[in-house]
Every structure is written in structure tokens, then in C-alpha cells.
PDB file of C-alpha atoms in Angstrom:
ATOM      1  CA  THR A   1      -0.532   0.135  -0.181  1.00 48.00           C
ATOM      2  CA  PRO A   2       1.157   3.655  -1.326  1.00 51.00           C
ATOM      3  CA  VAL A   3       2.519   5.356   1.886  1.00 47.00           C
ATOM      4  CA  GLN A   4       0.729   9.004   1.678  1.00 51.00           C
ATOM      5  CA  ALA A   5       2.702  11.867   2.321  1.00 49.00           C
ATOM      6  CA  TYR A   6       1.825  14.941   4.058  1.00 45.00           C
ATOM      7  CA  THR A   7       3.447  18.473   4.127  1.00 49.00           C
ATOM      8  CA  VAL A   8       4.180  19.998   7.664  1.00 44.00           C
ATOM      9  CA  GLU A   9       0.665  22.105   6.634  1.00 49.00           C
ATOM     10  CA  GLU A  10      -1.044  19.203   5.700  1.00 50.00           C
ATOM     11  CA  ALA A  11      -0.191  16.353   8.066  1.00 48.00           C
ATOM     12  CA  PRO A  12      -3.490  15.263  10.133  1.00 51.00           C
ATOM     13  CA  LYS A  13      -2.711  15.887  14.171  1.00 50.00           C
ATOM     14  CA  ARG A  14      -2.299  12.767  16.163  1.00 47.00           C
ATOM     15  CA  LYS A  15      -3.582  13.011  19.325  1.00 46.00           C
ATOM     16  CA  PRO A  16      -0.864  12.320  22.445  1.00 44.00           C
ATOM     17  CA  LEU A  17      -0.091   9.193  23.645  1.00 40.00           C
ATOM     18  CA  MET A  18      -0.617  10.804  27.257  1.00 40.00           C
ATOM     19  CA  PRO A  19      -2.859  12.958  28.652  1.00 43.00           C
ATOM     20  CA  ASP A  20      -1.137  16.742  29.334  1.00 46.00           C
ATOM     21  CA  PHE A  21      -0.229  17.044  32.825  1.00 37.00           C
ATOM     22  CA  GLU A  22       0.080  20.438  35.078  1.00 44.00           C
ATOM     23  CA  VAL A  23       3.562  20.483  35.459  1.00 39.00           C
ATOM     24  CA  ARG A  24       4.272  22.528  39.253  1.00 42.00           C
ATOM     25  CA  GLU A  25       7.395  23.515  40.597  1.00 44.00           C
ATOM     26  CA  VAL A  26       8.401  21.201  43.459  1.00 38.00           C
ATOM     27  CA  GLU A  27      10.021  23.587  46.456  1.00 45.00           C
ATOM     28  CA  GLU A  28      13.223  21.919  47.340  1.00 45.00           C
ATOM     29  CA  LYS A  29      13.485  21.155  50.994  1.00 40.00           C
ATOM     30  CA  PRO A  30      16.584  21.052  53.050  1.00 40.00           C
ATOM     31  CA  GLU A  31      18.634  17.642  53.599  1.00 41.00           C
ATOM     32  CA  CYS A  32      18.188  17.441  57.237  1.00 36.00           C
ATOM     33  CA  VAL A  33      16.415  20.048  59.528  1.00 34.00           C
ATOM     34  CA  VAL A  34      16.818  18.673  63.038  1.00 35.00           C
ATOM     35  CA  GLN A  35      14.559  20.865  65.685  1.00 35.00           C
ATOM     36  CA  GLU A  36      14.526  19.118  69.292  1.00 38.00           C
ATOM     37  CA  THR A  37      12.515  20.366  71.954  1.00 36.00           C
ATOM     38  CA  GLN A  38      14.592  21.323  74.475  1.00 37.00           C
ATOM     39  CA  GLU A  39      13.289  17.929  76.479  1.00 41.00           C
ATOM     40  CA  HIS A  40      15.973  16.101  73.956  1.00 42.00           C
ATOM     41  CA  SER A  41      18.843  17.783  72.854  1.00 49.00           C
ATOM     42  CA  PRO A  42      19.109  21.381  71.683  1.00 45.00           C
ATOM     43  CA  GLU A  43      18.023  22.685  68.227  1.00 47.00           C
ATOM     44  CA  LEU A  44      21.192  21.648  65.937  1.00 53.00           C
ATOM     45  CA  GLU A  45      20.304  23.698  61.954  1.00 44.00           C
ATOM     46  CA  CYS A  46      20.622  22.240  59.150  1.00 35.00           C
ATOM     47  CA  ILE A  47      23.532  22.051  56.828  1.00 32.00           C
ATOM     48  CA  THR A  48      23.032  24.776  54.032  1.00 32.00           C
ATOM     49  CA  GLU A  49      25.721  27.048  54.418  1.00 38.00           C
ATOM     50  CA  GLU A  50      28.235  26.608  51.185  1.00 36.00           C
ATOM     51  CA  LYS A  51      30.997  26.218  53.249  1.00 38.00           C
ATOM     52  CA  THR A  52      30.277  21.723  53.464  1.00 41.00           C
ATOM     53  CA  VAL A  53      31.562  18.999  53.007  1.00 41.00           C
ATOM     54  CA  SER A  54      29.637  18.137  49.593  1.00 39.00           C
ATOM     55  CA  ALA A  55      30.400  14.038  49.890  1.00 49.00           C
ATOM     56  CA  LYS A  56      30.490  12.157  52.548  1.00 75.00           C
ATOM     57  CA  ASP A  57      33.771  10.945  52.574  1.00 87.00           C
ATOM     58  CA  TYR A  58      34.057   9.716  55.828  1.00 91.00           C
ATOM     59  CA  LYS A  59      31.852   6.870  57.664  1.00 93.00           C
ATOM     60  CA  ILE A  60      30.223   7.068  61.029  1.00 94.00           C
ATOM     61  CA  VAL A  61      31.310   4.638  63.770  1.00 95.00           C
ATOM     62  CA  GLY A  62      28.899   5.010  65.995  1.00 95.00           C
ATOM     63  CA  GLN A  63      28.146   7.386  69.156  1.00 97.00           C
ATOM     64  CA  LEU A  64      31.106   5.790  72.542  1.00 97.00           C
ATOM     65  CA  PHE A  65      29.621   6.664  75.871  1.00 97.00           C
ATOM     66  CA  SER A  66      26.698   8.878  74.899  1.00 97.00           C
ATOM     67  CA  THR A  67      29.722  11.271  74.391  1.00 98.00           C
ATOM     68  CA  TYR A  68      31.950  10.568  71.923  1.00 98.00           C
ATOM     69  CA  ILE A  69      31.497  10.299  67.950  1.00 97.00           C
ATOM     70  CA  ILE A  70      34.139   8.224  66.130  1.00 97.00           C
ATOM     71  CA  LEU A  71      34.308   8.437  62.891  1.00 95.00           C
ATOM     72  CA  GLU A  72      36.558   6.939  59.939  1.00 95.00           C
ATOM     73  CA  LYS A  73      38.018   9.421  56.939  1.00 92.00           C
ATOM     74  CA  ASP A  74      41.202   8.973  55.052  1.00 92.00           C
ATOM     75  CA  GLU A  75      42.968   6.462  57.021  1.00 93.00           C
ATOM     76  CA  GLU A  76      42.006   7.513  60.348  1.00 96.00           C
ATOM     77  CA  MET A  77      39.773   7.093  63.043  1.00 97.00           C
ATOM     78  CA  LEU A  78      38.707  10.260  64.476  1.00 96.00           C
ATOM     79  CA  MET A  79      37.076  10.671  67.738  1.00 97.00           C
ATOM     80  CA  LEU A  80      34.942  13.490  67.986  1.00 97.00           C
ATOM     81  CA  ASP A  81      33.731  15.158  71.461  1.00 98.00           C
ATOM     82  CA  GLN A  82      29.988  16.013  71.225  1.00 97.00           C
ATOM     83  CA  HIS A  83      29.409  18.750  73.363  1.00 97.00           C
ATOM     84  CA  ALA A  84      32.638  20.753  72.191  1.00 97.00           C
ATOM     85  CA  ALA A  85      31.927  20.867  69.075  1.00 97.00           C
ATOM     86  CA  HIS A  86      28.663  21.862  69.296  1.00 97.00           C
ATOM     87  CA  GLU A  87      29.612  24.345  72.102  1.00 97.00           C
ATOM     88  CA  ARG A  88      32.095  25.803  69.614  1.00 96.00           C
ATOM     89  CA  ILE A  89      29.223  25.760  66.422  1.00 96.00           C
ATOM     90  CA  GLN A  90      27.044  27.582  68.806  1.00 95.00           C
ATOM     91  CA  TYR A  91      29.710  30.115  69.495  1.00 95.00           C
ATOM     92  CA  GLU A  92      30.709  30.879  65.854  1.00 95.00           C
ATOM     93  CA  ALA A  93      27.327  31.309  64.767  1.00 94.00           C
ATOM     94  CA  LEU A  94      26.504  33.717  68.247  1.00 95.00           C
ATOM     95  CA  LYS A  95      29.607  36.167  67.613  1.00 94.00           C
ATOM     96  CA  LEU A  96      28.495  36.285  63.571  1.00 93.00           C
ATOM     97  CA  HIS A  97      25.357  37.098  64.598  1.00 94.00           C
ATOM     98  CA  TYR A  98      26.492  39.551  67.491  1.00 93.00           C
ATOM     99  CA  ASP A  99      28.498  41.338  65.305  1.00 92.00           C
ATOM    100  CA  GLU A 100      25.961  41.817  63.045  1.00 91.00           C
ATOM    101  CA  ARG A 101      24.169  42.682  66.132  1.00 90.00           C
ATOM    102  CA  SER A 102      21.284  40.623  64.928  1.00 91.00           C
ATOM    103  CA  ILE A 103      21.157  37.712  67.935  1.00 94.00           C
ATOM    104  CA  GLU A 104      17.788  36.114  67.507  1.00 93.00           C
ATOM    105  CA  LYS A 105      15.782  36.392  70.391  1.00 94.00           C
ATOM    106  CA  GLN A 106      12.636  33.863  72.033  1.00 95.00           C
ATOM    107  CA  CYS A 107       9.706  35.784  73.907  1.00 95.00           C
ATOM    108  CA  LEU A 108       8.942  34.638  77.618  1.00 94.00           C
ATOM    109  CA  LEU A 109       5.311  34.879  77.652  1.00 90.00           C
ATOM    110  CA  ASP A 110       5.266  34.667  81.586  1.00 90.00           C
ATOM    111  CA  GLY A 111       8.889  35.991  82.223  1.00 93.00           C
ATOM    112  CA  ALA A 112      11.323  34.835  83.997  1.00 94.00           C
ATOM    113  CA  VAL A 113      12.489  36.585  87.600  1.00 95.00           C
ATOM    114  CA  VAL A 114      15.948  36.564  88.683  1.00 96.00           C
ATOM    115  CA  THR A 115      16.770  38.025  92.300  1.00 96.00           C
ATOM    116  CA  LEU A 116      20.176  39.886  92.065  1.00 96.00           C
ATOM    117  CA  SER A 117      22.930  40.805  94.200  1.00 96.00           C
ATOM    118  CA  ALA A 118      22.908  44.629  95.070  1.00 96.00           C
ATOM    119  CA  ALA A 119      25.831  44.500  92.432  1.00 95.00           C
ATOM    120  CA  GLU A 120      24.865  42.537  89.493  1.00 96.00           C
ATOM    121  CA  PHE A 121      21.261  44.493  89.823  1.00 97.00           C
ATOM    122  CA  ALA A 122      23.386  47.821  89.420  1.00 96.00           C
ATOM    123  CA  TYR A 123      25.931  45.835  86.782  1.00 95.00           C
ATOM    124  CA  ALA A 124      22.855  44.379  84.957  1.00 96.00           C
ATOM    125  CA  THR A 125      20.928  47.857  84.889  1.00 96.00           C
ATOM    126  CA  GLU A 126      23.941  50.357  83.748  1.00 95.00           C
ATOM    127  CA  ASN A 127      24.380  47.657  80.838  1.00 94.00           C
ATOM    128  CA  ALA A 128      21.372  47.076  79.959  1.00 95.00           C
ATOM    129  CA  GLN A 129      21.925  48.263  76.400  1.00 94.00           C
ATOM    130  CA  ALA A 130      24.591  46.161  75.639  1.00 93.00           C
ATOM    131  CA  ILE A 131      23.631  42.782  77.585  1.00 95.00           C
ATOM    132  CA  ALA A 132      20.264  43.505  75.232  1.00 95.00           C
ATOM    133  CA  GLU A 133      22.145  43.010  72.278  1.00 93.00           C
ATOM    134  CA  LEU A 134      23.157  39.481  73.479  1.00 94.00           C
ATOM    135  CA  GLY A 135      19.459  39.005  73.679  1.00 95.00           C
ATOM    136  CA  PHE A 136      18.504  39.632  77.397  1.00 96.00           C
ATOM    137  CA  GLU A 137      15.747  41.907  77.241  1.00 97.00           C
ATOM    138  CA  PHE A 138      14.607  42.905  80.812  1.00 97.00           C
ATOM    139  CA  GLU A 139      12.593  45.374  83.206  1.00 96.00           C
ATOM    140  CA  PRO A 140      13.004  46.287  87.135  1.00 96.00           C
ATOM    141  CA  PHE A 141      10.899  43.590  89.203  1.00 96.00           C
ATOM    142  CA  GLY A 142      11.322  45.354  92.282  1.00 95.00           C
ATOM    143  CA  GLY A 143      13.844  45.756  94.840  1.00 96.00           C
ATOM    144  CA  THR A 144      17.057  43.498  93.197  1.00 96.00           C
ATOM    145  CA  SER A 145      14.747  41.657  90.678  1.00 97.00           C
ATOM    146  CA  LEU A 146      14.487  41.769  87.119  1.00 97.00           C
ATOM    147  CA  CYS A 147      12.323  39.913  84.960  1.00 97.00           C
ATOM    148  CA  LEU A 148      13.611  38.921  81.657  1.00 97.00           C
ATOM    149  CA  ASN A 149      10.917  39.374  78.512  1.00 96.00           C
ATOM    150  CA  THR A 150      13.705  37.830  76.085  1.00 96.00           C
ATOM    151  CA  VAL A 151      16.586  35.620  75.502  1.00 96.00           C
ATOM    152  CA  PRO A 152      18.577  33.937  72.740  1.00 95.00           C
ATOM    153  CA  LEU A 153      17.029  31.421  70.495  1.00 93.00           C
ATOM    154  CA  SER A 154      19.088  28.704  71.560  1.00 92.00           C
ATOM    155  CA  VAL A 155      18.676  28.777  75.060  1.00 92.00           C
ATOM    156  CA  GLY A 156      16.408  26.513  76.410  1.00 89.00           C
ATOM    157  CA  THR A 157      13.145  28.945  78.216  1.00 88.00           C
ATOM    158  CA  GLU A 158      14.159  26.636  82.017  1.00 90.00           C
ATOM    159  CA  ASP A 159      17.869  27.602  81.439  1.00 91.00           C
ATOM    160  CA  ALA A 160      16.809  31.622  81.242  1.00 93.00           C
ATOM    161  CA  GLU A 161      17.669  32.297  85.073  1.00 94.00           C
ATOM    162  CA  SER A 162      21.103  30.122  85.175  1.00 93.00           C
ATOM    163  CA  VAL A 163      22.681  31.664  82.086  1.00 94.00           C
ATOM    164  CA  PHE A 164      21.213  34.850  82.633  1.00 96.00           C
ATOM    165  CA  THR A 165      22.975  35.109  86.306  1.00 95.00           C
ATOM    166  CA  GLN A 166      26.514  32.850  84.879  1.00 93.00           C
ATOM    167  CA  MET A 167      26.064  35.293  81.926  1.00 93.00           C
ATOM    168  CA  LEU A 168      26.686  38.235  84.550  1.00 93.00           C
ATOM    169  CA  GLU A 169      29.291  36.791  86.568  1.00 92.00           C
ATOM    170  CA  GLN A 170      31.112  36.384  83.307  1.00 89.00           C
ATOM    171  CA  MET A 171      30.805  40.043  82.321  1.00 91.00           C
ATOM    172  CA  MET A 172      31.556  41.137  85.779  1.00 91.00           C
ATOM    173  CA  GLU A 173      34.767  39.423  86.494  1.00 87.00           C
ATOM    174  CA  ASN A 174      36.064  41.475  83.293  1.00 81.00           C
ATOM    175  CA  LYS A 175      34.411  44.713  83.969  1.00 77.00           C
ATOM    176  CA  LYS A 176      38.116  46.215  83.049  1.00 75.00           C
ATOM    177  CA  ASP A 177      37.986  44.838  79.779  1.00 78.00           C
ATOM    178  CA  VAL A 178      35.578  47.334  77.035  1.00 82.00           C
ATOM    179  CA  ILE A 179      31.927  45.945  77.232  1.00 81.00           C
ATOM    180  CA  THR A 180      32.386  44.601  73.798  1.00 83.00           C
ATOM    181  CA  GLU A 181      34.922  42.498  74.701  1.00 86.00           C
ATOM    182  CA  GLN A 182      33.128  41.558  78.291  1.00 87.00           C
ATOM    183  CA  CYS A 183      30.112  40.383  76.003  1.00 90.00           C
ATOM    184  CA  LEU A 184      32.257  38.616  73.965  1.00 87.00           C
ATOM    185  CA  ARG A 185      33.374  36.192  77.028  1.00 87.00           C
ATOM    186  CA  ALA A 186      29.769  36.577  77.797  1.00 92.00           C
ATOM    187  CA  LEU A 187      28.952  34.574  74.481  1.00 94.00           C
ATOM    188  CA  TYR A 188      30.765  31.742  76.149  1.00 93.00           C
ATOM    189  CA  THR A 189      28.409  31.072  78.283  1.00 92.00           C
ATOM    190  CA  ILE A 190      25.706  31.113  76.475  1.00 95.00           C
ATOM    191  CA  ALA A 191      27.125  29.052  73.936  1.00 95.00           C
ATOM    192  CA  CYS A 192      27.916  26.084  76.006  1.00 94.00           C
ATOM    193  CA  LYS A 193      24.540  26.216  78.413  1.00 92.00           C
ATOM    194  CA  SER A 194      23.175  25.839  74.782  1.00 93.00           C
ATOM    195  CA  ALA A 195      25.146  22.856  73.727  1.00 95.00           C
ATOM    196  CA  ILE A 196      24.352  19.755  73.247  1.00 95.00           C
ATOM    197  CA  LYS A 197      25.566  17.845  76.587  1.00 95.00           C
ATOM    198  CA  ALA A 198      28.288  14.898  77.169  1.00 96.00           C
ATOM    199  CA  ASN A 199      25.775  11.509  78.443  1.00 97.00           C
ATOM    200  CA  GLN A 200      23.817  12.787  75.331  1.00 96.00           C
ATOM    201  CA  THR A 201      22.508   9.718  73.111  1.00 96.00           C
ATOM    202  CA  LEU A 202      22.176  11.696  69.839  1.00 96.00           C
ATOM    203  CA  ARG A 203      19.624  10.273  66.581  1.00 95.00           C
ATOM    204  CA  ASP A 204      21.701   9.894  63.383  1.00 93.00           C
ATOM    205  CA  GLU A 205      20.410  12.730  61.929  1.00 94.00           C
ATOM    206  CA  GLU A 206      21.672  15.343  64.560  1.00 95.00           C
ATOM    207  CA  ILE A 207      25.320  12.834  64.238  1.00 95.00           C
ATOM    208  CA  TYR A 208      25.514  13.926  60.628  1.00 94.00           C
ATOM    209  CA  ALA A 209      24.781  17.617  60.981  1.00 94.00           C
ATOM    210  CA  LEU A 210      26.690  17.614  64.334  1.00 96.00           C
ATOM    211  CA  ILE A 211      29.776  16.065  62.042  1.00 95.00           C
ATOM    212  CA  GLU A 212      29.103  18.474  58.423  1.00 93.00           C
ATOM    213  CA  ARG A 213      29.421  21.315  60.802  1.00 94.00           C
ATOM    214  CA  VAL A 214      32.698  20.297  62.493  1.00 94.00           C
ATOM    215  CA  LEU A 215      34.374  19.306  59.096  1.00 90.00           C
ATOM    216  CA  ALA A 216      33.253  23.058  58.514  1.00 91.00           C
ATOM    217  CA  LEU A 217      35.059  24.859  60.630  1.00 91.00           C
ATOM    218  CA  GLU A 218      38.257  26.316  59.174  1.00 88.00           C
ATOM    219  CA  ASN A 219      41.585  25.524  61.281  1.00 90.00           C
ATOM    220  CA  ILE A 220      39.874  25.528  64.493  1.00 93.00           C
ATOM    221  CA  ASN A 221      40.040  21.951  66.656  1.00 94.00           C
ATOM    222  CA  THR A 222      38.726  23.846  69.965  1.00 96.00           C
ATOM    223  CA  CYS A 223      35.345  24.707  72.130  1.00 95.00           C
ATOM    224  CA  PRO A 224      36.362  28.376  73.171  1.00 93.00           C
ATOM    225  CA  HIS A 225      37.482  27.442  76.313  1.00 91.00           C
ATOM    226  CA  GLY A 226      40.420  25.738  74.653  1.00 94.00           C
ATOM    227  CA  ARG A 227      39.420  21.749  75.006  1.00 96.00           C
ATOM    228  CA  PRO A 228      40.219  20.260  71.756  1.00 96.00           C
ATOM    229  CA  ILE A 229      37.235  19.452  69.499  1.00 97.00           C
ATOM    230  CA  MET A 230      38.564  16.151  67.777  1.00 96.00           C
ATOM    231  CA  ILE A 231      41.690  13.602  68.235  1.00 96.00           C
ATOM    232  CA  SER A 232      42.595  11.161  65.684  1.00 96.00           C
ATOM    233  CA  MET A 233      44.407   8.017  65.227  1.00 97.00           C
ATOM    234  CA  THR A 234      45.469   6.651  62.277  1.00 97.00           C
ATOM    235  CA  LYS A 235      45.518   2.738  60.992  1.00 96.00           C
ATOM    236  CA  TYR A 236      49.164   2.627  61.038  1.00 96.00           C
ATOM    237  CA  GLU A 237      49.502   3.570  64.307  1.00 96.00           C
ATOM    238  CA  ILE A 238      46.638   1.132  65.662  1.00 96.00           C
ATOM    239  CA  GLU A 239      47.598  -1.547  63.657  1.00 96.00           C
ATOM    240  CA  LYS A 240      50.622  -0.783  65.788  1.00 94.00           C
ATOM    241  CA  GLN A 241      49.199  -1.487  69.034  1.00 94.00           C
ATOM    242  CA  PHE A 242      47.812  -4.643  68.128  1.00 95.00           C
ATOM    243  CA  LYS A 243      50.894  -5.845  66.952  1.00 94.00           C
ATOM    244  CA  ARG A 244      50.225  -6.103  63.614  1.00 94.00           C
ATOM    245  CA  ILE A 245      52.855  -4.143  62.452  1.00 89.00           C
ATOM    246  CA  VAL A 246      56.233  -4.535  63.840  1.00 81.00           C
TER     247      VAL A 246
END
């Protein structure tokens, strides 16, 4: 049977093999978002910054004593102190926001009343603006008491009073320094109190988020107080200990 030829204009329109579908753009979500209530672990933000490890070139071995995370990476065993690591991450984030005067705050609906010594009360009221830039806003509440209205977002509401008083002590110990230096030292306390604790079991996604943030740090391997974040041992050193290598 001869094949009938058509010009482009004459060719009959064929029905599509599949019906038309509406194409909608799917919103991409972050790879992992870990936000726990304070009954579990503090919030671990998802890794969305540019300075992150692009591919997993490490293997998570596990968590030891609910305090240390063990990794295998490039023929080495790495052991991470989860509290020291998260404390450094929290401090770096707080310092960045402090420098930009943009520390995130949360409002306390009922407020938190803190009773201070006369010296602490005087210091706090005299430096109220500087302390507000750290995330703590307050008002007098009679006598030497203050009512906290806001605290940094990273601080658990149940810890607001203790973190505030410890922060004041830290600042007052360094009263000879300029107020900016006092505030930076106060960030140590906020970072420490808001960080993951030792003897705290973490889920896999929390461990992954923490490791990614640590490996993205540039030339930093100590917490703000100077303790090491990570120690390492090569495969050669391990095998030597087991007498596999003489």
C-alpha cells in the first residue's frame, strides 16, 4: 500500500500518547532539618551554608559513652567530643550574629524573674543596652529583681535564669575590659549552656548534622574554653598497637 505523504501544514494532528499534565515546580527542602524540643537535644540547624563537605568522605562508626562520636576518614579514626564541638559551633554562630547585631531572640510569655545581688543589679541596669544585644531584654521587678522578657533563641526557657546569672558573673569578672570584650566572653557562657551535653544520646541525623558543621570549620579544633574538639589516630598507629605491624 503506498504511503501517503503530507506537507507539514497538511499533516493530521495526532492525539498525544499521554494526557497533558500540569507541571508544578517542586520546592526543594533542606536535606536535613533537626529541631528538637529542649527535652531532647538543642536545635541542630541543617547544613545549608556554602562551606560544607560536598560529599560524605567519611563513615560514622558510632557514638561512644553517649559523649564521643567515632568516624573513619582517610585511613584515620577520628573521635569527636560532641559537647565541645557543638559549643564551638554555637559560639561561632552567636559571634557572627553579635557582630551583625542580629542575635535571634525568643519572648518569654510569662517572663522569668531573677533575683540578683545589689552589685549584679547595678551592673545589669547600667549595661542594659549591651546585654540586650546578647539577646537578654529585661525590666526592673522590684528590689534587686529583674524580669527577663527575651532570651537568645538557642537558650532553653527553663535555663534562662541560670544562663543569665552565669553570664552576668562572666561579664563582671572582666569589668576592666571594654564592654565589647565583656560581651564576647559572655557568649562563651551562652554557647556552653545551649550546646549538646555529654552523656546525651544522639540520633543519626543529629550526628550527621553535627559532623558536617564541624568539618566545615576552618582551622579550628578547640571549644571556646580551649578543650580539643577532635583527636585522631591513623590506621598505621592502630595496627601497630595490635602488633600487626612491627
